[in-house]
């Protein structure tokens, strides 16, 4: 009688342990397995990401010239005198007289940054009006030089007035055509 | 003398106690087996959870090592900066227009008896305003006809027509143009 009682007790005890100890433990085991799998995946992604960054930067060394051009097109450090010097040089090379450069109201470009991170700075615009004197042919050459130069210049408009047609007297004094160019450059 | 009434099953001669059925003994011993099995499973699961937790900590350590490594951080920053610069340049370049092509366009539609003396171009509006001098009214009307039939030119208008003493005609001309034409002129 006692043995039958104990037998039943042990079987019920085993059933209770299965329900309240083994099953929860198996659940914990499964959850831990999942966590480990996720961590392994995260580590793998980190390693792949790191390898990709390292290999990309290594490959970028082959395009150093293009990267330098990119840096000059969108410089991180912007100095207006450098820009003025650049235009003066371009004007001289094209046979124009560099007359004046005037800063206009400047603001951020309004472009959305491409990466939502703290590292990314917003692109800023530097608007200006450039005035040069010379012949139309030289002015065209000047525009082409600017368009193909490493400094990225966005011309938004230009105008010129040929003084020869205004009055003959003035034409004697200043026969050179005055060109006014509205343009902007970008920088960080 | 006091006499007790004996129970009905009371027997003076003791009888042999009935032996336990065999199945009860088997059941009794077999009832230990689930307990032993559950104990074994529990210890296996417990050890497995422990080892998985250790593995998880190790992986977490690796992830932190990769994340906080100054070399990795520096390279990642450099990579992100370069990536953003390339993307930004792409966005800026998409909007870029080359303006020197406008002279080629003017050369193409300009009537042989007309001379343009001033020019104002606005890329934002795609508007070109010109002042000019025509040899006579016929040349001016022919110029207007040419422009009306010119592809990528819209809404040509002539204003401020003025006959000079020398018989030449001063005028102002304005029209809208398709910005794509600048790209086409550049490609030519």
Coordinates of C-alpha atoms in Angstrom, one line a residue:
Chain A
X1 CA 0.0 0.0 0.0
X2 CA 2.8 2.3 0.9
X3 CA 4.7 1.6 -2.2
X4 CA 1.7 2.3 -4.3
X5 CA 1.3 5.6 -2.5
X6 CA 5.0 6.6 -2.9
X7 CA 4.9 5.5 -6.6
X8 CA 2.0 7.8 -7.2
X9 CA 3.7 10.6 -5.2
X10 CA 7.0 10.3 -7.2
X11 CA 5.1 10.3 -10.5
X12 CA 3.1 13.3 -9.5
X13 CA 6.3 15.0 -8.2
X14 CA 8.1 14.3 -11.6
X15 CA 5.1 15.7 -13.4
X16 CA 5.2 18.8 -11.2
X17 CA 8.9 19.3 -11.7
X18 CA 8.5 18.9 -15.4
X19 CA 5.8 21.6 -15.5
X20 CA 7.3 24.1 -13.0
X21 CA 11.1 23.6 -13.4
X22 CA 12.0 22.0 -16.7
X23 CA 9.6 23.8 -19.0
X24 CA 10.6 27.3 -17.7
X25 CA 14.2 26.3 -17.8
X26 CA 13.8 25.2 -21.4
X27 CA 12.2 28.5 -22.2
X28 CA 15.1 30.4 -20.6
X29 CA 17.5 28.2 -22.6
X30 CA 15.7 29.0 -25.8
X31 CA 15.6 32.7 -25.1
X32 CA 19.3 32.7 -24.2
X33 CA 20.1 30.8 -27.4
X34 CA 18.3 33.5 -29.3
X35 CA 20.1 36.2 -27.5
X36 CA 23.5 34.6 -28.3
X37 CA 22.5 34.2 -31.9
X38 CA 21.6 37.9 -32.1
X39 CA 24.8 38.9 -30.4
X40 CA 26.8 36.7 -32.8
X41 CA 24.9 38.3 -35.7
X42 CA 25.6 41.7 -34.3
X43 CA 29.3 40.9 -33.9
X44 CA 29.4 39.5 -37.4
X45 CA 27.8 42.7 -38.7
X46 CA 30.2 44.9 -36.8
X47 CA 33.1 42.9 -38.1
X48 CA 31.8 43.0 -41.7
X49 CA 31.1 46.7 -41.3
X50 CA 34.6 47.3 -40.0
X51 CA 36.2 45.2 -42.8
X52 CA 34.1 47.1 -45.4
X53 CA 35.2 50.4 -44.0
X54 CA 38.8 49.4 -43.9
X55 CA 38.7 48.0 -47.4
X56 CA 36.8 51.0 -48.8
X57 CA 39.3 53.4 -47.3
X58 CA 42.1 51.3 -48.7
X59 CA 40.5 51.4 -52.1
X60 CA 39.8 55.1 -51.8
X61 CA 43.6 55.6 -51.8
X62 CA 43.5 54.7 -55.5
X63 CA 41.1 57.6 -56.1
X64 CA 43.1 60.2 -54.1
X65 CA 43.0 62.7 -56.9
X66 CA 39.2 62.5 -57.2
X67 CA 38.9 62.8 -53.4
X68 CA 41.2 65.9 -53.4
X69 CA 39.0 67.4 -56.1
X70 CA 36.0 66.6 -53.9
X71 CA 37.7 68.4 -51.0
X72 CA 38.3 71.4 -53.1
X73 CA 34.8 71.3 -54.6
X74 CA 33.2 71.1 -51.1
X75 CA 35.8 72.4 -48.7
X76 CA 35.5 71.9 -45.0
X77 CA 37.4 75.1 -44.3
X78 CA 36.2 78.0 -46.2
X79 CA 38.0 81.3 -46.6
X80 CA 36.5 84.0 -48.8
X81 CA 40.0 85.5 -49.7
X82 CA 41.0 82.1 -51.1
X83 CA 37.9 82.2 -53.3
X84 CA 38.6 85.7 -54.4
X85 CA 42.1 84.8 -55.3
X86 CA 40.9 81.8 -57.3
X87 CA 38.6 84.0 -59.4
X88 CA 41.3 86.7 -59.8
X89 CA 43.6 84.0 -61.1
X90 CA 40.9 82.6 -63.5
X91 CA 40.1 86.0 -64.8
X92 CA 43.8 86.8 -65.4
X93 CA 44.3 83.5 -67.2
X94 CA 41.3 84.2 -69.4
X95 CA 42.5 87.7 -70.3
X96 CA 39.9 89.5 -68.2
X97 CA 40.3 92.2 -65.7
X98 CA 39.1 91.2 -62.3
X99 CA 37.1 94.2 -61.2
X100 CA 35.2 93.4 -58.0
X101 CA 33.5 90.7 -55.9
X102 CA 30.6 91.4 -53.6
X103 CA 29.2 89.0 -51.0
X104 CA 25.5 88.4 -51.0
X105 CA 23.2 87.2 -48.3
X106 CA 24.3 83.7 -47.4
X107 CA 22.6 80.9 -45.6
X108 CA 22.6 77.1 -45.3
X109 CA 22.0 75.4 -48.6
X110 CA 18.6 74.0 -47.6
X111 CA 19.8 70.6 -48.7
X112 CA 19.0 67.7 -46.4
X113 CA 22.1 66.2 -45.0
X114 CA 22.5 62.7 -46.5
X115 CA 23.3 61.0 -43.2
X116 CA 21.3 61.5 -40.0
X117 CA 24.3 61.6 -37.7
X118 CA 26.1 64.1 -35.6
X119 CA 29.2 63.8 -37.8
X120 CA 27.5 65.4 -40.7
X121 CA 27.6 69.1 -41.2
X122 CA 25.1 70.9 -43.2
X123 CA 26.3 72.3 -46.5
X124 CA 26.4 76.1 -46.6
X125 CA 26.2 78.4 -49.6
X126 CA 28.3 81.4 -50.2
X127 CA 26.6 83.7 -52.7
X128 CA 28.5 86.5 -54.4
X129 CA 28.5 88.8 -57.4
X130 CA 31.6 88.9 -59.5
X131 CA 32.5 91.7 -61.8
X132 CA 35.0 91.4 -64.6
X133 CA 35.9 93.4 -67.7
X134 CA 37.1 92.2 -71.1
X135 CA 35.9 90.9 -74.4
X136 CA 33.0 88.4 -74.8
X137 CA 35.4 85.8 -76.1
X138 CA 37.5 86.0 -73.0
X139 CA 34.4 86.0 -70.9
X140 CA 33.3 82.7 -72.5
X141 CA 36.7 81.3 -71.9
X142 CA 36.5 82.4 -68.3
X143 CA 33.1 80.7 -67.8
X144 CA 34.5 77.5 -69.4
X145 CA 37.5 77.6 -67.1
X146 CA 35.3 78.0 -64.1
X147 CA 33.0 75.2 -65.2
X148 CA 35.9 72.8 -65.6
X149 CA 37.9 73.8 -62.6
X150 CA 38.2 71.8 -59.4
X151 CA 36.3 74.5 -57.4
X152 CA 32.6 73.8 -57.7
X153 CA 31.0 77.0 -58.8
X154 CA 27.3 77.3 -59.4
X155 CA 26.5 80.2 -61.7
X156 CA 22.9 81.4 -61.2
X157 CA 22.9 84.2 -63.7
X158 CA 25.1 86.8 -65.5
X159 CA 24.7 89.9 -67.4
X160 CA 26.9 92.2 -69.5
X161 CA 26.5 95.6 -71.1
X162 CA 28.6 96.6 -74.1
X163 CA 29.5 100.2 -73.5
X164 CA 30.4 100.8 -77.2
X165 CA 26.8 101.1 -78.0
X166 CA 26.0 103.5 -75.2
X167 CA 27.9 106.4 -76.4
X168 CA 31.0 106.8 -78.6
X169 CA 32.6 109.1 -76.0
X170 CA 32.3 106.6 -73.2
X171 CA 33.5 103.9 -75.6
X172 CA 36.7 105.8 -76.1
X173 CA 37.3 105.8 -72.3
X174 CA 36.2 102.3 -71.5
X175 CA 35.8 100.0 -74.5
X176 CA 35.9 96.9 -72.4
X177 CA 32.6 95.2 -71.7
X178 CA 31.6 94.8 -68.1
X179 CA 30.4 91.4 -67.0
X180 CA 28.5 90.7 -63.8
X181 CA 28.2 87.1 -62.7
X182 CA 25.9 85.9 -59.9
X183 CA 27.3 82.7 -58.5
X184 CA 27.6 80.6 -55.4
X185 CA 30.0 78.0 -54.0
X186 CA 29.3 75.3 -51.4
X187 CA 31.2 74.5 -48.3
X188 CA 30.7 72.8 -44.9
Chain B
X1 CA -14.7 -12.0 34.7
X2 CA -15.0 -9.8 31.9
X3 CA -15.3 -11.3 28.4
X4 CA -14.7 -9.4 25.2
X5 CA -16.6 -10.3 22.2
X6 CA -14.1 -11.3 19.5
X7 CA -14.1 -9.6 16.1
X8 CA -15.7 -11.5 13.3
X9 CA -12.4 -12.0 11.4
X10 CA -10.4 -12.6 14.5
X11 CA -8.4 -15.8 14.2
X12 CA -6.5 -17.4 16.8
X13 CA -4.1 -19.1 14.4
X14 CA -2.0 -16.3 12.5
X15 CA -2.1 -16.5 8.8
X16 CA 0.7 -15.5 6.4
X17 CA 0.6 -11.9 5.3
X18 CA -0.4 -11.5 1.7
X19 CA 2.6 -10.6 -0.5
X20 CA 2.6 -7.3 -2.5
X21 CA 1.6 -7.7 -6.1
X22 CA 4.6 -7.7 -8.4
X23 CA 3.3 -4.8 -10.5
X24 CA 3.4 -2.5 -7.5
X25 CA 7.0 -3.2 -6.9
X26 CA 7.8 -2.6 -10.5
X27 CA 5.8 0.6 -10.4
X28 CA 7.6 1.7 -7.3
X29 CA 11.0 1.4 -8.8
X30 CA 9.9 2.7 -12.1
X31 CA 8.5 5.8 -10.5
X32 CA 12.1 6.9 -9.7
X33 CA 13.0 6.9 -13.4
X34 CA 11.1 10.1 -14.3
X35 CA 12.7 11.9 -11.3
X36 CA 16.2 10.8 -12.3
X37 CA 15.5 11.8 -16.0
X38 CA 14.1 15.2 -14.9
X39 CA 17.1 15.8 -12.6
X40 CA 19.5 15.0 -15.5
X41 CA 17.7 17.2 -17.9
X42 CA 17.6 20.1 -15.4
X43 CA 21.4 19.9 -14.8
X44 CA 22.0 19.7 -18.5
X45 CA 19.8 22.8 -19.2
X46 CA 21.3 24.6 -16.2
X47 CA 24.8 24.1 -17.5
X48 CA 23.8 24.9 -21.0
X49 CA 22.3 28.2 -19.9
X50 CA 25.4 29.0 -17.9
X51 CA 27.7 28.3 -20.9
X52 CA 25.4 30.4 -23.2
X53 CA 25.5 33.3 -20.8
X54 CA 29.3 33.2 -20.8
X55 CA 29.3 33.1 -24.6
X56 CA 26.9 36.0 -24.7
X57 CA 29.2 38.0 -22.4
X58 CA 32.2 37.2 -24.5
X59 CA 30.3 38.3 -27.7
X60 CA 29.2 41.5 -25.9
X61 CA 32.8 42.1 -24.9
X62 CA 33.9 41.6 -28.6
X63 CA 31.2 44.0 -29.8
X64 CA 32.3 46.7 -27.3
X65 CA 35.9 46.2 -28.2
X66 CA 35.2 46.8 -31.9
X67 CA 32.9 49.8 -31.1
X68 CA 35.3 51.6 -28.7
X69 CA 38.5 50.9 -30.5
X70 CA 39.9 54.4 -31.3
X71 CA 41.4 53.2 -34.6
X72 CA 38.0 51.8 -35.7
X73 CA 36.3 55.0 -34.6
X74 CA 38.7 57.2 -36.5
X75 CA 38.4 55.1 -39.6
X76 CA 34.6 55.1 -39.4
X77 CA 34.5 58.8 -38.9
X78 CA 36.7 59.3 -42.0
X79 CA 34.6 56.9 -44.0
X80 CA 31.3 58.6 -43.0
X81 CA 32.7 62.0 -43.8
X82 CA 33.9 60.8 -47.2
X83 CA 30.6 59.1 -47.9
X84 CA 28.6 62.2 -47.0
X85 CA 30.9 64.4 -49.1
X86 CA 30.4 62.1 -52.1
X87 CA 26.6 62.0 -51.6
X88 CA 26.4 65.8 -51.0
X89 CA 28.5 66.4 -54.1
X90 CA 26.1 64.2 -56.1
X91 CA 23.1 66.2 -54.8
X92 CA 24.8 69.5 -55.6
X93 CA 26.0 68.3 -59.0
X94 CA 22.6 67.2 -60.0
X95 CA 21.4 70.8 -59.9
X96 CA 24.5 72.1 -61.6
X97 CA 24.1 73.9 -64.9
X98 CA 26.8 75.0 -67.3
X99 CA 26.1 78.4 -68.6
X100 CA 28.7 78.9 -71.2
X101 CA 26.5 77.0 -73.7
X102 CA 24.1 80.0 -73.8
X103 CA 26.6 81.9 -76.1
X104 CA 26.5 79.0 -78.5
X105 CA 22.7 79.2 -78.5
X106 CA 22.7 82.9 -79.2
X107 CA 25.2 82.4 -82.0
X108 CA 22.9 79.8 -83.5
X109 CA 19.7 81.9 -83.6
X110 CA 21.2 85.4 -84.1
X111 CA 20.2 87.1 -87.3
X112 CA 23.1 88.2 -89.5
X113 CA 21.9 91.8 -89.4
X114 CA 21.4 92.0 -85.7
X115 CA 24.0 92.8 -83.0
X116 CA 23.3 92.1 -79.3
X117 CA 24.7 94.7 -76.9
X118 CA 23.7 93.5 -73.5
X119 CA 22.6 90.3 -71.9
X120 CA 21.0 89.2 -68.7
X121 CA 20.4 85.6 -67.9
X122 CA 18.7 84.1 -64.9
X123 CA 19.0 80.4 -64.6
X124 CA 16.4 80.1 -61.8
X125 CA 13.7 81.4 -64.1
X126 CA 15.3 80.2 -67.3
X127 CA 15.0 83.7 -68.7
X128 CA 17.2 85.5 -71.1
X129 CA 16.9 89.2 -71.7
X130 CA 18.9 90.8 -74.5
X131 CA 19.3 94.4 -75.8
X132 CA 20.3 94.7 -79.4
X133 CA 20.5 96.8 -82.6
X134 CA 19.1 95.7 -85.9
X135 CA 20.0 97.1 -89.3
X136 CA 16.3 97.5 -90.1
X137 CA 12.8 96.4 -89.1
X138 CA 12.8 93.5 -91.5
X139 CA 15.8 92.0 -89.8
X140 CA 14.1 92.4 -86.4
X141 CA 10.9 90.8 -87.6
X142 CA 12.9 87.9 -89.1
X143 CA 14.7 87.5 -85.8
X144 CA 11.3 87.2 -84.0
X145 CA 10.2 84.6 -86.6
X146 CA 13.4 82.6 -86.1
X147 CA 12.9 82.6 -82.3
X148 CA 9.3 81.6 -82.5
X149 CA 10.2 78.5 -84.5
X150 CA 13.3 77.8 -82.4
X151 CA 13.0 74.6 -80.3
X152 CA 13.5 75.0 -76.5
X153 CA 12.6 78.7 -76.7
X154 CA 9.3 79.9 -75.3
X155 CA 7.5 83.2 -75.3
X156 CA 9.9 85.4 -77.3
X157 CA 8.9 89.1 -76.8
X158 CA 10.4 92.2 -78.4
X159 CA 9.9 95.6 -76.6
X160 CA 11.3 99.1 -76.4
X161 CA 11.7 99.3 -80.2
X162 CA 13.4 102.6 -81.0
X163 CA 14.5 103.9 -84.4
X164 CA 17.9 105.7 -84.2
X165 CA 19.1 108.6 -86.4
X166 CA 21.4 106.3 -88.3
X167 CA 18.4 104.2 -89.4
X168 CA 19.2 101.3 -87.1
X169 CA 16.7 99.9 -84.7
X170 CA 17.4 99.4 -81.0
X171 CA 15.2 96.9 -79.2
X172 CA 14.9 94.6 -76.2
X173 CA 14.3 90.9 -76.5
X174 CA 13.3 88.4 -73.8
X175 CA 12.4 84.8 -73.8
X176 CA 12.3 81.7 -71.7
X177 CA 14.4 78.8 -72.6
X178 CA 14.6 75.1 -71.6
X179 CA 17.5 74.6 -69.2
X180 CA 18.3 71.3 -70.8
X181 CA 19.5 73.1 -73.8
X182 CA 22.6 74.3 -71.8
X183 CA 23.5 70.7 -71.2
X184 CA 23.1 69.8 -74.8
X185 CA 25.2 72.7 -75.9
X186 CA 27.9 71.6 -73.5
X187 CA 27.9 68.1 -74.9
X188 CA 28.2 69.3 -78.5

